[in-house]
Amino acid sequence: MDVNDVIETLKLAFPNAQLVLPNTTAFTALNTSYLSSAQADLQPRAIFLPRDRDDVVKFVRVVKPYALQGGVNLAVRGAGQQPALGCNNVDDGITVDLRNLTGIHLKDDDAIVSIGAGERWGEVYSKLQEKGLAVTGSRSSMGGIGGLCLSGGLSFFSTREGFITDNVTNFEVVLASGEVINANAKENTDLFVSLRGGGNNFAIVTRYDMRTFKQGKFWGGTVFYFPNSFPSQVEAYVKELKDPEATDETHIMIGAGYSAAFAQISEVMCMNQVYYTKEVENPPILDPYISMQPQLDQMRSVRMLDLVDAAKEQAGHGSSTSRVSYINTTVKADVHTLMAAYGTYVNALGPLKVIEGLTTSFTLQAYPKSLLDKTASAGGNSLGIDPLDGPLMSILILSFWQNKEDDEKIHSTFKGVIEAVDQDAAARGTAVPYKYMNYAAPFQNPIDTYGEGNKAKLQETSTKYDPEGLFQKCVLGGWKLFD
Ligand SMILES: Cc1cc2nc3c(=O)[nH]c(=O)nc-3n(C[C@H](O)[C@H](O)[C@H](O)COP(=O)(O)OP(=O)(O)OC[C@H]3O[C@@H](n4cnc5c(N)ncnc54)[C@H](O)[C@@H]3O)c2cc1C
C-alpha cells in the first residue's frame, strides 16, 4: 500500500472534491497560501479539505491503518502562518487543511466563544467586538487559531489575561482512533494540560472554546525611530517589568531591524509597537516608548483604536509572499543581557545586507510576572516556565527574503546569533531554557525546554490517547515527543 492507493481509497470515501490533487489550479492556490513561500517547496500528493468534524473523523479512520504501516505521511494545517519548514505541510504525503472548519459562537451568557479550527483571529475579533468583548489571540488578524492555542502565545492583553493557551477552556479533538472527545478542566484533564503547549502531538483539534472578557477601545500603535534611542527603550522596558506596582494594562514590543527600504535613512531602524489596553488617551506610562527623538513622524500610528483595527495593522506588517523564518530564545529581563543580544544581532547583519528582499527584525516581548502568575489559576500548561523566574523577555528574530539560495545564509547566521545570546546569558546567570514553539526554528527543540518532568507527562499523554503513535510517526512536522 503506498500513498497512491491511500488517495484512491480516499477518493471513494470523499467524492465531493475535498481531495485536491497536484497540477490543478486549486492545488497551486492552496499550496502557495502559507505565510512563508518556503512551505511550497514541499509538494503533498493531496490536500484534504474536511468540511466539518465528521469529515476529520472519517479521514482519520480511513487513513490511519495505511499511515501506521508507512503508507503515507500527514500534516495538519490551521492558517499556515507558522514558517518552520514542514510544521504544517508535507512532501509526498497528505496535508489536512482545516480552513473550512469555521464557525464562531458565543455561549454560556457570552462568557465563552467557541471557535472552529479553520478560523482566523480577525473574524473572531469582529464577532466579539460587536458585543464589547474580546479574547486573547494573535495580534495579527491573519493569524490562525491552532498555532497559538497549542503553543503558548502572546496577545495584546497577555499582561492582564495570561497566555493565549491558558485562555482555552476546552479543546474538542479527533483522536487517532477517530473518537471525538473534549479536553477541559473536568474531562480528560491530562490531555487538556498537554495540549496547552504540546502542539500537534496528540490529536486534530476541531474546535477551541475560549473565555471572553469585556474590552473597549484602547490606545496604541507603532513608532519608528533611530538606534541611538534603543538603549533607553530597553532600560525603560526592564524598569517597568521590575516595578512591583506595574500596571497590567500595557503591552509593549520593542525592536530593531534592517530593511533595504530603510537603508538610505539608517542602517538599522527601530520600531516599537505599544499598547495601553484601556480607553485612555496618551497614558503617561507609554511616554518613554513613543516620545523619543528623532523618529519618523510620518510613520507613527499611535491613536485610539479597537481590537479589529489593531489586529489589521499588525497583519499589514506581516503579510508576505517571501520566504520567512522565526528563531527565538528567552532570557531574564536584564538590561545588560538584552543590550548584548541586540549588539550580537546588529553585528551579524553586515554580510546579509546583499540578500534580495531582506527584511529582518529583532523583537523583545516580555513575559511579565502578571502573565506567568495566571497559568496556575487557569489550570496549568505544559510550558514549564516557573513564575518565580520572571519577568522574562522573549527575543524573536524574524526574517523575510526572496530566494531559496539564501536560506542557508539566513538560517546559519541567526542560529549563530541565538546560540551566542544563550551563551552570553548563561555566563551572566540570566539564561532561561524556554523556547516558544510558535516562534521556533526547525532545529530548535521547544519541548525539551519545558523540562524533563513536563516532557515525560507529554509522553504519557501521547501513549494514553494515541497508543500506536499516529501523531508521532506519521504527522512528521512540528516538534515530536520521543527522541
Ligand atoms: C504579522 C504577524 C503577527 C503575529 N502575531 C502573533 C502574536 O500576536 N502572538 C503570537 O504568539 N504569535 C504571533 N505570530 C505568529 C503567528 O500568528 C503564528 O505562527 C500563527 O498564527 C500560527 O497559527 P496557524 O493556525 O496559522 O498555525 P499553522 O501554521 O497552520 O500550524 C502551526 C502548527 O500547529 C499545528 N496545528 C494547527 N492547527 C492545528 C489543529 N487544529 N490541530 C492540531 N494541530 C494543529 C500544525 O500542525 C503546526 O505544527 C504572528 C505572526 C505574524 C506574521
XYZ file of C-alpha atoms and ligand atoms in Angstrom:
536
model
C 0.000 0.000 0.000
C 1.529 3.321 -0.916
C 0.297 6.879 -0.986
C -1.404 6.395 -4.382
C -3.523 3.548 -3.001
C -4.439 5.680 0.011
C -5.517 8.508 -2.274
C -7.660 6.144 -4.389
C -9.351 4.900 -1.206
C -9.927 8.474 -0.027
C -11.441 9.432 -3.402
C -14.092 6.784 -2.856
C -14.714 7.930 0.713
C -14.858 11.641 -0.213
C -16.288 12.045 -3.723
C -17.020 15.773 -3.292
C -13.801 17.424 -4.457
C -12.429 17.553 -0.935
C -9.264 15.877 -2.082
C -7.285 18.423 -4.071
C -4.639 16.874 -6.308
C -1.406 18.345 -7.760
C -1.284 20.018 -11.166
C -4.597 21.750 -10.624
C -5.229 25.441 -10.104
C -6.897 24.720 -6.774
C -3.871 22.768 -5.529
C -1.424 25.501 -6.525
C -3.562 28.148 -4.830
C -3.726 26.143 -1.601
C -0.087 25.089 -1.565
C 1.160 28.636 -2.087
C -1.076 30.200 0.560
C 1.311 29.863 3.516
C 2.867 32.837 5.308
C 6.262 31.529 4.180
C 6.561 30.710 0.486
C 9.171 28.095 1.504
C 6.351 25.773 2.644
C 5.501 25.355 -1.050
C 8.916 23.689 -1.568
C 7.017 20.738 -0.088
C 4.618 19.105 -2.519
C 1.965 16.943 -0.879
C 0.394 14.249 -3.048
C -3.016 15.554 -1.971
C -4.517 18.311 0.169
C -7.577 17.196 2.097
C -10.238 19.799 2.923
C -12.617 18.491 5.607
C -15.960 20.316 5.651
C -16.662 19.534 9.281
C -15.623 17.480 12.285
C -17.235 14.311 10.901
C -15.040 14.523 7.815
C -11.982 14.683 10.066
C -13.213 11.587 11.915
C -13.787 9.684 8.671
C -10.424 10.767 7.257
C -8.539 9.622 10.349
C -10.344 6.270 10.338
C -9.615 5.650 6.636
C -6.008 6.791 6.662
C -4.691 5.545 9.987
C -4.097 1.871 9.100
C -2.147 2.856 5.972
C -0.228 5.583 7.727
C 0.887 3.338 10.571
C 2.212 0.821 8.046
C 4.341 3.553 6.472
C 1.986 4.090 3.510
C 1.511 7.826 3.932
C 2.746 10.756 5.972
C 0.456 13.556 7.098
C 0.493 17.236 8.010
C -2.128 19.273 9.857
C -2.606 22.880 8.827
C -4.543 25.695 10.511
C -3.991 29.031 8.765
C -0.485 28.019 7.702
C 1.110 31.061 9.328
C 3.949 29.316 11.116
C 7.085 29.354 8.967
C 9.092 26.416 10.434
C 9.534 24.269 7.347
C 7.206 21.253 7.331
C 5.343 22.048 10.540
C 2.125 22.449 8.555
C 2.868 20.805 5.154
C 4.409 17.540 3.975
C 6.308 16.314 0.934
C 4.732 13.324 -0.827
C 2.083 12.917 1.848
C -1.363 14.352 2.579
C -1.900 17.760 4.155
C -5.119 18.157 6.115
C -6.117 21.795 5.638
C -8.691 22.794 8.256
C -9.759 26.096 6.624
C -13.397 25.025 6.174
C -13.885 24.207 9.854
C -15.354 27.621 10.502
C -17.921 28.923 12.972
C -17.717 31.364 15.867
C -20.413 31.011 18.519
C -20.894 32.704 21.866
C -22.259 30.562 24.684
C -22.704 30.483 28.472
C -24.112 34.038 28.505
C -21.289 35.190 26.239
C -18.612 34.073 28.718
C -17.191 31.570 26.216
C -16.559 31.778 22.499
C -16.402 28.577 20.502
C -14.051 28.871 17.534
C -13.759 26.482 14.580
C -10.175 25.359 13.929
C -10.160 26.925 10.462
C -10.943 30.458 11.588
C -8.548 33.386 11.725
C -8.326 35.764 14.663
C -9.616 38.757 12.671
C -13.008 37.067 12.215
C -13.180 36.175 15.892
C -12.404 39.759 16.944
C -15.058 41.223 14.597
C -17.727 38.959 16.019
C -16.784 39.664 19.656
C -16.321 43.390 19.221
C -19.995 43.776 18.248
C -20.744 42.772 21.847
C -17.984 44.771 23.541
C -15.993 41.581 24.128
C -12.545 40.287 23.251
C -10.385 37.226 23.646
C -6.650 36.567 23.846
C -5.450 35.781 20.323
C -2.883 36.756 17.744
C -2.084 40.422 17.305
C -2.418 39.735 13.573
C -5.902 39.386 12.141
C -4.456 36.902 9.622
C -3.058 34.572 12.301
C -4.524 31.099 12.678
C -6.070 29.759 15.880
C -4.232 26.446 16.241
C -0.643 27.596 16.176
C -1.206 29.879 19.159
C -3.742 27.935 21.241
C -1.475 24.870 21.126
C 1.813 26.603 21.903
C 1.542 29.426 24.476
C 1.036 32.697 22.716
C 1.161 36.406 23.416
C -1.721 38.753 22.679
C -2.430 42.472 23.111
C -3.883 41.539 26.503
C -1.358 38.982 27.742
C -0.041 41.127 30.613
C -3.565 41.247 32.038
C -5.099 37.967 30.797
C -2.218 35.463 30.575
C -1.003 33.212 27.771
C -3.365 32.585 24.876
C -3.260 28.843 25.528
C -4.224 29.407 29.183
C -7.414 31.096 27.978
C -8.603 27.968 26.152
C -11.254 26.338 28.337
C -11.980 23.347 26.135
C -10.377 21.611 23.157
C -12.682 19.457 21.026
C -10.414 16.910 19.347
C -10.421 13.938 16.999
C -8.096 11.295 18.388
C -6.062 8.829 16.317
C -8.838 6.285 16.972
C -11.337 8.603 15.279
C -13.108 9.173 18.578
C -14.228 12.733 19.327
C -13.580 13.868 22.891
C -13.357 17.108 24.839
C -10.398 18.108 26.971
C -11.073 20.662 29.695
C -10.696 21.236 33.431
C -13.177 18.415 34.176
C -12.786 15.870 31.371
C -9.512 14.422 30.096
C -7.565 16.929 32.140
C -4.180 15.366 31.319
C -4.847 15.948 27.630
C -6.143 19.465 28.405
C -2.901 20.486 30.103
C -0.779 18.712 27.471
C -2.492 20.495 24.580
C -1.615 23.811 26.225
C 1.873 23.895 24.740
C 2.105 20.419 23.225
C 1.468 21.367 19.589
C 0.203 18.830 17.057
C 1.296 15.777 19.063
C -1.987 14.332 20.318
C -4.952 14.876 18.041
C -6.530 17.098 15.426
C -8.293 19.901 17.268
C -11.561 20.790 15.591
C -12.839 23.471 17.976
C -11.409 25.760 20.648
C -13.565 27.232 23.444
C -12.045 30.342 24.957
C -13.001 32.653 27.786
C -14.080 36.121 26.716
C -13.701 39.376 28.604
C -15.100 42.890 28.290
C -12.903 45.110 26.184
C -13.427 48.630 24.917
C -11.184 50.773 22.748
C -7.566 51.109 23.683
C -4.580 53.320 22.943
C -1.514 52.351 20.960
C 0.239 51.784 17.665
C 3.656 51.883 16.074
C 6.598 54.281 16.294
C 9.718 54.152 14.091
C 12.926 55.729 15.453
C 16.718 55.666 15.311
C 19.111 53.305 17.121
C 20.628 55.958 19.383
C 17.412 55.741 21.453
C 17.286 51.953 21.621
C 19.248 51.561 24.887
C 16.841 53.905 26.689
C 13.941 51.817 25.407
C 15.412 48.626 26.823
C 16.069 50.364 30.138
C 12.520 51.725 30.371
C 11.040 48.334 29.496
C 13.057 46.399 32.083
C 12.384 49.053 34.720
C 8.652 48.761 34.147
C 8.751 44.951 34.260
C 10.574 45.009 37.572
C 8.277 47.581 39.158
C 6.128 45.736 41.719
C 3.397 48.348 41.127
C 3.489 47.938 37.315
C 0.123 48.129 35.607
C -1.092 45.026 33.795
C -2.658 47.188 31.059
C 0.469 47.703 28.949
C 1.602 45.546 26.067
C 4.991 46.523 24.684
C 7.084 45.191 21.815
C 10.350 46.962 21.102
C 12.613 46.042 18.252
C 15.270 46.900 15.726
C 15.900 45.660 12.248
C 17.200 46.053 8.758
C 15.307 46.520 5.527
C 16.619 47.736 2.184
C 13.620 50.084 2.129
C 15.049 51.983 5.122
C 18.766 51.541 4.383
C 19.208 55.041 2.962
C 17.806 56.583 6.132
C 19.624 54.380 8.623
C 21.444 51.033 8.556
C 19.316 49.899 11.474
C 15.842 51.241 12.211
C 13.981 50.686 15.463
C 10.293 50.077 15.899
C 8.063 49.993 18.978
C 4.558 48.591 18.995
C 2.993 49.718 22.246
C -0.482 49.498 23.727
C -2.360 50.581 26.821
C -5.414 48.369 26.891
C -7.898 50.868 28.345
C -9.685 53.767 26.685
C -7.214 56.405 27.893
C -5.618 58.940 25.546
C -1.861 59.433 25.814
C -1.333 57.401 29.007
C 1.925 58.667 30.590
C 3.189 55.104 31.086
C 3.709 54.822 27.302
C 5.661 58.105 27.054
C 9.139 56.555 27.152
C 8.260 54.300 24.212
C 6.652 56.883 21.948
C 8.262 60.242 22.668
C 11.908 59.546 21.815
C 13.551 61.786 19.194
C 14.303 61.687 16.378
C 11.565 59.471 14.981
C 9.809 59.054 11.633
C 6.713 61.134 12.319
C 5.067 60.218 9.035
C 5.067 56.517 10.015
C 3.745 56.923 13.538
C 0.334 55.297 14.037
C -0.321 55.777 17.762
C -4.014 56.520 18.287
C -7.209 55.279 19.915
C -8.096 52.005 18.284
C -10.232 48.952 18.654
C -9.120 45.333 18.526
C -10.183 44.858 14.911
C -8.129 47.917 13.795
C -5.135 46.964 15.901
C -5.033 43.405 14.506
C -5.446 44.645 10.927
C -2.495 46.988 11.378
C -0.304 44.131 12.619
C -1.333 41.908 9.720
C -0.175 44.713 7.424
C 3.319 44.306 8.822
C 3.331 40.562 8.266
C 1.604 39.630 5.027
C 4.150 38.320 2.591
C 4.931 36.130 -0.377
C 8.545 35.820 0.779
C 10.457 33.043 2.445
C 10.123 33.567 6.194
C 11.947 32.351 9.273
C 11.474 32.694 13.012
C 14.005 31.814 15.672
C 13.700 32.679 19.350
C 15.065 32.424 22.816
C 14.074 33.606 26.284
C 16.186 35.351 28.912
C 15.569 37.095 32.193
C 14.572 40.735 31.839
C 18.064 42.160 32.303
C 19.303 45.305 30.525
C 22.889 44.075 30.007
C 21.792 40.732 28.586
C 19.318 42.371 26.236
C 21.759 45.033 25.032
C 24.408 42.357 24.436
C 21.852 40.344 22.450
C 20.958 43.411 20.383
C 24.672 44.046 19.716
C 25.195 40.451 18.586
C 22.235 40.711 16.216
C 23.320 44.051 14.722
C 26.905 42.853 14.259
C 25.666 39.831 12.309
C 23.713 41.918 9.801
C 26.620 43.137 7.634
C 27.076 40.122 5.296
C 23.285 39.664 4.999
C 22.535 43.080 3.537
C 23.176 41.897 -0.030
C 20.352 39.360 0.215
C 17.490 40.190 -2.137
C 14.315 41.327 -0.413
C 15.742 41.006 3.092
C 13.737 42.445 5.954
C 14.813 41.235 9.360
C 13.908 42.268 12.864
C 14.965 41.652 16.450
C 11.992 41.990 18.777
C 11.729 41.978 22.557
C 8.401 40.953 24.078
C 8.021 40.455 27.788
C 6.541 37.645 29.803
C 5.654 39.854 32.801
C 5.129 38.314 36.223
C 1.399 39.038 35.978
C 1.200 36.865 32.839
C 3.203 33.986 34.324
C 1.181 34.081 37.557
C -2.049 33.480 35.632
C -1.076 29.951 34.498
C -1.732 28.186 37.806
C -5.189 29.725 38.307
C -6.080 28.913 34.688
C -5.448 25.206 35.293
C -1.839 24.833 34.181
C 0.005 24.276 30.918
C 2.933 22.192 29.725
C 5.408 25.040 29.066
C 7.364 24.555 32.294
C 8.008 28.243 32.972
C 8.471 28.972 36.664
C 6.762 32.292 37.532
C 9.500 32.822 40.116
C 11.978 33.184 37.223
C 10.010 36.136 35.836
C 9.861 38.700 34.478
C 11.268 37.173 31.304
C 11.923 38.503 27.844
C 11.286 36.702 24.567
C 13.841 37.512 21.860
C 12.459 36.855 18.386
C 14.425 37.193 15.153
C 12.024 37.319 12.224
C 13.256 37.445 8.625
C 11.701 37.725 5.173
C 13.682 37.231 1.932
C 13.146 36.249 -1.681
C 15.315 33.379 -2.844
C 15.878 29.814 -1.733
C 19.644 30.031 -2.325
C 19.842 32.498 0.574
C 18.107 30.152 3.059
C 21.313 28.658 4.423
C 22.996 32.031 4.974
C 19.997 33.373 6.907
C 19.432 30.226 8.957
C 23.071 29.714 9.917
C 23.625 33.392 10.756
C 20.663 33.672 13.104
C 21.279 30.238 14.608
C 24.722 31.582 15.488
C 23.224 34.767 16.944
C 20.757 32.894 19.165
C 23.446 30.470 20.334
C 25.710 33.406 21.209
C 22.856 35.133 23.076
C 22.167 31.946 25.063
C 25.859 31.540 25.904
C 26.177 35.139 26.975
C 23.033 34.881 29.128
C 24.351 31.678 30.719
C 27.594 33.469 31.609
C 25.625 36.329 33.201
C 23.258 33.986 35.088
C 20.252 35.313 33.134
C 19.635 32.300 30.873
C 16.234 30.614 30.784
C 15.718 27.334 28.924
C 12.289 28.155 27.458
C 11.880 28.428 23.672
C 8.446 29.402 22.345
C 7.217 26.709 19.940
C 5.326 29.092 17.698
C 8.493 31.145 17.099
C 10.879 28.182 16.969
C 13.244 27.379 14.112
C 13.021 23.758 12.921
C 16.319 22.799 14.599
C 15.256 24.195 17.980
C 13.501 21.810 20.313
C 10.948 23.723 22.363
C 9.551 20.611 24.056
C 12.946 19.750 25.538
C 12.986 23.220 27.083
C 9.755 22.514 29.005
C 11.803 20.362 31.399
C 12.123 16.615 31.875
C 9.038 16.259 34.051
C 6.793 18.088 31.613
C 8.201 16.191 28.654
C 7.559 12.897 30.471
C 3.943 13.946 31.120
C 3.503 14.842 27.450
C 4.881 11.422 26.501
C 2.422 9.728 28.899
C -0.460 11.672 27.379
C 0.631 10.625 23.907
C 0.865 6.963 24.885
C -2.563 7.083 26.528
C -4.511 8.906 23.803
C -2.549 7.760 20.736
C -1.080 4.383 21.754
C 0.016 3.440 18.240
C 1.712 6.789 17.715
C -0.126 8.145 14.667
C 0.731 11.734 15.604
C 4.336 10.799 16.431
C 5.240 8.589 13.463
C 3.021 9.874 10.673
C 2.488 13.598 11.349
C 6.124 14.418 10.698
C 6.172 18.196 11.125
C 6.356 20.227 14.276
C 8.279 19.073 17.335
C 7.817 15.461 18.423
C 7.858 13.952 21.892
C 10.102 10.922 21.613
C 13.755 11.250 20.506
C 2.246 39.674 11.435
C 2.322 38.558 12.412
C 1.808 38.742 13.692
C 1.853 37.700 14.631
N 1.353 37.920 15.865
C 1.487 36.966 16.811
C 1.007 37.206 18.118
O 0.409 38.222 18.402
N 1.222 36.298 19.051
C 1.878 35.141 18.785
O 2.083 34.353 19.714
N 2.283 34.840 17.527
C 2.104 35.736 16.547
N 2.524 35.482 15.268
C 2.865 34.170 14.906
C 1.726 33.527 14.077
O 0.498 34.127 14.361
C 1.557 32.055 14.299
O 2.740 31.431 13.861
C 0.369 31.503 13.590
O -0.789 32.146 13.975
C 0.244 30.037 13.747
O -1.111 29.626 13.687
P -1.713 28.804 12.482
O -3.066 28.350 12.872
O -1.562 29.549 11.227
O -0.825 27.527 12.519
P -0.245 26.650 11.350
O 0.930 27.324 10.753
O -1.317 26.204 10.437
O 0.223 25.436 12.252
C 1.203 25.596 13.257
C 1.362 24.265 13.993
O 0.177 23.956 14.720
C -0.392 22.714 14.278
N -1.842 22.894 14.227
C -2.505 23.978 13.764
N -3.825 23.793 13.905
C -3.982 22.564 14.451
C -5.125 21.798 14.827
N -6.351 22.282 14.686
N -4.940 20.568 15.368
C -3.675 20.066 15.546
N -2.570 20.747 15.195
C -2.720 21.989 14.663
C 0.214 22.449 12.923
O 0.282 21.067 12.644
C 1.591 23.091 13.047
O 2.522 22.220 13.600
C 2.449 36.474 14.299
C 2.953 36.304 13.011
C 2.891 37.331 12.068
C 3.455 37.095 10.711
